[in-house]
Amino acid sequence: EISEMSERSKQNVAHGLAWSYYIGYLKIVLPRVKESMEEFSRANPNVLAYRETWKLHILVPLSCDVYDDLEKADSNIKYLTDLTETTLTRAATKKRVYKHSLYTIRDEDQKLWHCAVEYATPLQSLYAMSQDECAAFSREDRLEQAKLFYRTLEEILKSSKECAGTYRLIAYEESGEAESHFLSREILWHLRQQHREEYAMYEGNQLHNPNTTLSSTELNLQISQSDLPQPLRSDGF
């Protein structure tokens, strides 16, 4: 899965990006997500129907292909509004603003689902590195580091008491064929899964549904044949 060298040295690009993302952003905003959704729900009681989905849904495309506008990525996804802003003074910046956007996701039956969703922004750095000759970062490096980013972030968040129950990681590999509603289907799968999990908990039952989404054990990370750090390649982008 992940090379033993990578686990020990902790010097990978992805490892640093995951920790920076957590310390500098997620640890700040995630503990406030449910409170913001609670506030929004009081003002809009018919929108956020399922409390179990009151989380920040973080998209982790292993291709590192991040859209600035989700509506352009998938026409079944529509921006609804922003949740209440969190304003803090950080690193000498007065009144730095943190906020999340709510989106409406239309399913195949034209039913509307709502959730807070955004991309894991460090993936933009991985993508940019694979496009910059100075970084000597190949497409293969990018995929390996994207997988390691997801695995590292997953482990960090699982150990974080402050962030428990406030997020949902959605890691996925886009198919080679053009699918106009691939992303909305990925998000909908997670929303429905959370709803079923909550319902089963309420009923006192255990779910036995197969997991069809990517997990850390399914990321097929290549194991290095050497204990020594491997050089980044620049053989193609």
GROMACS .gro file of C-alpha atoms in nm:
model
  237
    1GLU     CA    1   0.000   0.000   0.000
    2ILE     CA    2   0.227   0.283   0.122
    3SER     CA    3   0.604   0.225   0.119
    4GLU     CA    4   0.765   0.171   0.457
    5MET     CA    5   1.012   0.444   0.370
    6SER     CA    6   0.728   0.692   0.326
    7GLU     CA    7   0.574   0.593   0.657
    8ARG     CA    8   0.901   0.638   0.846
    9SER     CA    9   1.057   0.944   0.688
   10LYS     CA   10   0.739   1.157   0.672
   11GLN     CA   11   0.916   1.373   0.415
   12ASN     CA   12   0.669   1.332   0.131
   13VAL     CA   13   0.508   1.632  -0.030
   14ALA     CA   14   0.165   1.484   0.040
   15HIS     CA   15   0.237   1.428   0.408
   16GLY     CA   16   0.330   1.794   0.460
   17LEU     CA   17   0.031   1.914   0.260
   18ALA     CA   18  -0.210   1.699   0.461
   19TRP     CA   19  -0.080   1.826   0.795
   20SER     CA   20  -0.079   2.186   0.676
   21TYR     CA   21  -0.436   2.151   0.549
   22TYR     CA   22  -0.546   2.009   0.882
   23ILE     CA   23  -0.360   2.248   1.115
   24GLY     CA   24  -0.411   2.561   0.907
   25TYR     CA   25  -0.769   2.505   0.798
   26LEU     CA   26  -0.971   2.197   0.894
   27LYS     CA   27  -0.891   2.210   1.265
   28ILE     CA   28  -1.016   2.569   1.261
   29VAL     CA   29  -1.334   2.534   1.057
   30LEU     CA   30  -1.466   2.181   1.116
   31PRO     CA   31  -1.562   2.225   1.484
   32ARG     CA   32  -1.788   2.513   1.372
   33VAL     CA   33  -1.961   2.336   1.083
   34LYS     CA   34  -2.255   2.183   1.268
   35GLU     CA   35  -2.323   2.505   1.455
   36SER     CA   36  -2.337   2.693   1.123
   37MET     CA   37  -2.572   2.433   0.978
   38GLU     CA   38  -2.789   2.442   1.288
   39GLU     CA   39  -2.820   2.817   1.247
   40PHE     CA   40  -2.904   2.784   0.877
   41SER     CA   41  -3.160   2.510   0.947
   42ARG     CA   42  -3.344   2.724   1.200
   43ALA     CA   43  -3.389   2.991   0.934
   44ASN     CA   44  -3.460   2.738   0.656
   45PRO     CA   45  -3.629   2.438   0.825
   46ASN     CA   46  -3.718   2.254   0.502
   47VAL     CA   47  -3.376   2.255   0.334
   48LEU     CA   48  -3.133   2.046   0.541
   49ALA     CA   49  -3.359   1.746   0.586
   50TYR     CA   50  -3.105   1.494   0.715
   51ARG     CA   51  -2.907   1.598   1.021
   52GLU     CA   52  -2.658   1.314   0.969
   53THR     CA   53  -2.532   1.493   0.655
   54TRP     CA   54  -2.457   1.815   0.843
   55LYS     CA   55  -2.087   1.783   0.769
   56LEU     CA   56  -1.829   1.933   0.539
   57HIS     CA   57  -1.796   1.700   0.241
   58ILE     CA   58  -1.438   1.717   0.116
   59LEU     CA   59  -1.376   1.608  -0.243
   60VAL     CA   60  -1.046   1.430  -0.306
   61PRO     CA   61  -1.009   1.358  -0.681
   62LEU     CA   62  -0.698   1.144  -0.722
   63SER     CA   63  -0.636   1.312  -1.058
   64CYS     CA   64  -0.597   1.640  -0.863
   65ASP     CA   65  -0.830   1.796  -1.120
   66VAL     CA   66  -1.006   2.064  -0.915
   67TYR     CA   67  -1.287   2.278  -1.055
   68ASP     CA   68  -1.323   2.631  -0.923
   69ASP     CA   69  -1.692   2.618  -1.016
   70LEU     CA   70  -1.875   2.297  -0.923
   71GLU     CA   71  -2.168   2.393  -1.142
   72LYS     CA   72  -1.940   2.366  -1.445
   73ALA     CA   73  -1.817   2.026  -1.333
   74ASP     CA   74  -2.168   1.883  -1.315
   75SER     CA   75  -2.498   2.048  -1.412
   76ASN     CA   76  -2.682   1.850  -1.141
   77ILE     CA   77  -2.491   2.050  -0.879
   78LYS     CA   78  -2.615   2.402  -0.807
   79TYR     CA   79  -2.485   2.661  -0.563
   80LEU     CA   80  -2.745   2.751  -0.300
   81THR     CA   81  -2.589   2.987  -0.047
   82ASP     CA   82  -2.304   3.031   0.201
   83LEU     CA   83  -2.312   2.929   0.564
   84THR     CA   84  -2.233   3.183   0.834
   85GLU     CA   85  -1.878   3.310   0.812
   86THR     CA   86  -1.616   3.254   1.080
   87THR     CA   87  -1.387   3.554   1.124
   88LEU     CA   88  -1.052   3.517   1.301
   89THR     CA   89  -0.720   3.698   1.320
   90ARG     CA   90  -0.457   3.461   1.179
   91ALA     CA   91  -0.088   3.511   1.101
   92ALA     CA   92  -0.114   3.891   1.125
   93THR     CA   93  -0.419   3.905   0.898
   94LYS     CA   94  -0.702   4.089   1.071
   95LYS     CA   95  -1.052   3.946   1.035
   96ARG     CA   96  -0.960   3.655   0.811
   97VAL     CA   97  -1.283   3.501   0.680
   98TYR     CA   98  -1.358   3.129   0.662
   99LYS     CA   99  -1.681   3.011   0.505
  100HIS     CA  100  -1.843   2.713   0.333
  101SER     CA  101  -2.092   2.692   0.050
  102LEU     CA  102  -2.411   2.489   0.045
  103TYR     CA  103  -2.503   2.313  -0.277
  104THR     CA  104  -2.815   2.148  -0.412
  105ILE     CA  105  -2.757   1.806  -0.569
  106ARG     CA  106  -3.027   1.673  -0.803
  107ASP     CA  107  -3.059   1.295  -0.822
  108GLU     CA  108  -3.192   1.072  -1.102
  109ASP     CA  109  -3.547   1.103  -0.966
  110GLN     CA  110  -3.524   1.483  -0.959
  111LYS     CA  111  -3.512   1.480  -0.580
  112LEU     CA  112  -3.304   1.758  -0.429
  113TRP     CA  113  -3.036   1.692  -0.169
  114HIS     CA  114  -2.835   1.961   0.009
  115CYS     CA  115  -2.487   1.958   0.157
  116ALA     CA  116  -2.178   2.164   0.223
  117VAL     CA  117  -1.911   2.052  -0.021
  118GLU     CA  118  -1.570   2.172  -0.136
  119TYR     CA  119  -1.246   2.037  -0.279
  120ALA     CA  120  -0.936   1.963  -0.074
  121THR     CA  121  -0.744   2.269  -0.193
  122PRO     CA  122  -0.389   2.122  -0.149
  123LEU     CA  123  -0.460   1.904  -0.451
  124GLN     CA  124  -0.427   2.217  -0.663
  125SER     CA  125  -0.066   2.240  -0.548
  126LEU     CA  126   0.001   1.880  -0.648
  127TYR     CA  127  -0.150   1.944  -0.989
  128ALA     CA  128   0.049   2.267  -1.037
  129MET     CA  129   0.371   2.087  -0.942
  130SER     CA  130   0.309   1.827  -1.212
  131GLN     CA  131   0.280   2.111  -1.465
  132ASP     CA  132   0.593   2.298  -1.355
  133GLU     CA  133   0.927   2.174  -1.491
  134CYS     CA  134   1.111   2.316  -1.190
  135ALA     CA  135   0.927   2.077  -0.958
  136ALA     CA  136   1.039   1.767  -1.154
  137PHE     CA  137   0.707   1.613  -1.058
  138SER     CA  138   0.560   1.361  -1.301
  139ARG     CA  139   0.203   1.251  -1.349
  140GLU     CA  140   0.288   0.924  -1.176
  141ASP     CA  141   0.433   1.116  -0.881
  142ARG     CA  142   0.116   1.321  -0.864
  143LEU     CA  143  -0.110   1.017  -0.846
  144GLU     CA  144   0.106   0.850  -0.581
  145GLN     CA  145   0.115   1.167  -0.372
  146ALA     CA  146  -0.261   1.224  -0.412
  147LYS     CA  147  -0.324   0.877  -0.271
  148LEU     CA  148  -0.081   0.938   0.013
  149PHE     CA  149  -0.244   1.276   0.083
  150TYR     CA  150  -0.581   1.108   0.123
  151ARG     CA  151  -0.445   0.829   0.343
  152THR     CA  152  -0.255   1.075   0.566
  153LEU     CA  153  -0.548   1.316   0.596
  154GLU     CA  154  -0.781   1.029   0.679
  155GLU     CA  155  -0.554   0.913   0.961
  156ILE     CA  156  -0.508   1.265   1.099
  157LEU     CA  157  -0.881   1.334   1.107
  158LYS     CA  158  -0.962   0.998   1.263
  159SER     CA  159  -0.734   1.091   1.553
  160SER     CA  160  -0.880   1.441   1.593
  161LYS     CA  161  -1.137   1.469   1.872
  162GLU     CA  162  -1.226   1.824   1.767
  163CYS     CA  163  -1.323   1.715   1.417
  164ALA     CA  164  -1.511   1.395   1.497
  165GLY     CA  165  -1.842   1.372   1.312
  166THR     CA  166  -1.792   1.698   1.122
  167TYR     CA  167  -1.655   1.581   0.787
  168ARG     CA  168  -1.684   1.325   0.510
  169LEU     CA  169  -1.390   1.252   0.280
  170ILE     CA  170  -1.494   1.165  -0.075
  171ALA     CA  171  -1.198   1.017  -0.261
  172TYR     CA  172  -1.258   0.906  -0.618
  173GLU     CA  173  -1.095   0.820  -0.946
  174GLU     CA  174  -1.273   0.955  -1.250
  175SER     CA  175  -1.342   0.703  -1.523
  176GLY     CA  176  -1.172   0.740  -1.859
  177GLU     CA  177  -1.506   0.799  -2.028
  178ALA     CA  178  -1.674   1.137  -2.020
  179GLU     CA  179  -1.961   1.121  -1.770
  180SER     CA  180  -2.146   1.448  -1.727
  181HIS     CA  181  -2.295   1.354  -1.388
  182PHE     CA  182  -2.016   1.146  -1.239
  183LEU     CA  183  -1.944   1.393  -0.958
  184SER     CA  184  -2.304   1.437  -0.848
  185ARG     CA  185  -2.345   1.058  -0.832
  186GLU     CA  186  -2.034   1.031  -0.613
  187ILE     CA  187  -2.166   1.292  -0.371
  188LEU     CA  188  -2.516   1.143  -0.370
  189TRP     CA  189  -2.376   0.799  -0.285
  190HIS     CA  190  -2.218   0.944   0.027
  191LEU     CA  191  -2.528   1.140   0.127
  192ARG     CA  192  -2.746   0.831   0.094
  193GLN     CA  193  -2.493   0.618   0.278
  194GLN     CA  194  -2.490   0.859   0.572
  195HIS     CA  195  -2.868   0.862   0.578
  196ARG     CA  196  -2.883   0.480   0.581
  197GLU     CA  197  -2.616   0.460   0.852
  198GLU     CA  198  -2.806   0.702   1.072
  199TYR     CA  199  -3.134   0.518   1.012
  200ALA     CA  200  -2.976   0.183   1.096
  201MET     CA  201  -2.826   0.329   1.415
  202TYR     CA  202  -3.165   0.468   1.510
  203GLU     CA  203  -3.327   0.127   1.451
  204GLY     CA  204  -3.052  -0.050   1.643
  205ASN     CA  205  -2.938  -0.248   1.340
  206GLN     CA  206  -2.603  -0.290   1.174
  207LEU     CA  207  -2.549  -0.213   0.809
  208HIS     CA  208  -2.403  -0.481   0.587
  209ASN     CA  209  -2.388  -0.285   0.263
  210PRO     CA  210  -2.072  -0.332   0.057
  211ASN     CA  211  -1.850  -0.027   0.046
  212THR     CA  212  -1.841   0.090  -0.314
  213THR     CA  213  -1.642   0.405  -0.253
  214LEU     CA  214  -1.266   0.433  -0.229
  215SER     CA  215  -1.108   0.360   0.106
  216SER     CA  216  -0.747   0.382   0.217
  217THR     CA  217  -0.705   0.008   0.164
  218GLU     CA  218  -0.834   0.029  -0.193
  219LEU     CA  219  -0.608   0.303  -0.319
  220ASN     CA  220  -0.356   0.054  -0.461
  221LEU     CA  221  -0.052   0.251  -0.349
  222GLN     CA  222   0.269   0.118  -0.498
  223ILE     CA  223   0.527  -0.015  -0.255
  224SER     CA  224   0.880   0.102  -0.316
  225GLN     CA  225   1.132  -0.176  -0.371
  226SER     CA  226   1.394   0.022  -0.186
  227ASP     CA  227   1.417   0.157   0.167
  228LEU     CA  228   1.587   0.466   0.030
  229PRO     CA  229   1.399   0.777  -0.082
  230GLN     CA  230   1.321   0.764  -0.452
  231PRO     CA  231   1.394   1.071  -0.669
  232LEU     CA  232   1.103   1.259  -0.820
  233ARG     CA  233   1.078   1.198  -1.191
  234SER     CA  234   1.027   1.443  -1.472
  235ASP     CA  235   0.955   1.191  -1.744
  236GLY     CA  236   0.635   1.334  -1.882
  237PHE     CA  237   0.345   1.538  -1.758
   0.00000   0.00000   0.00000
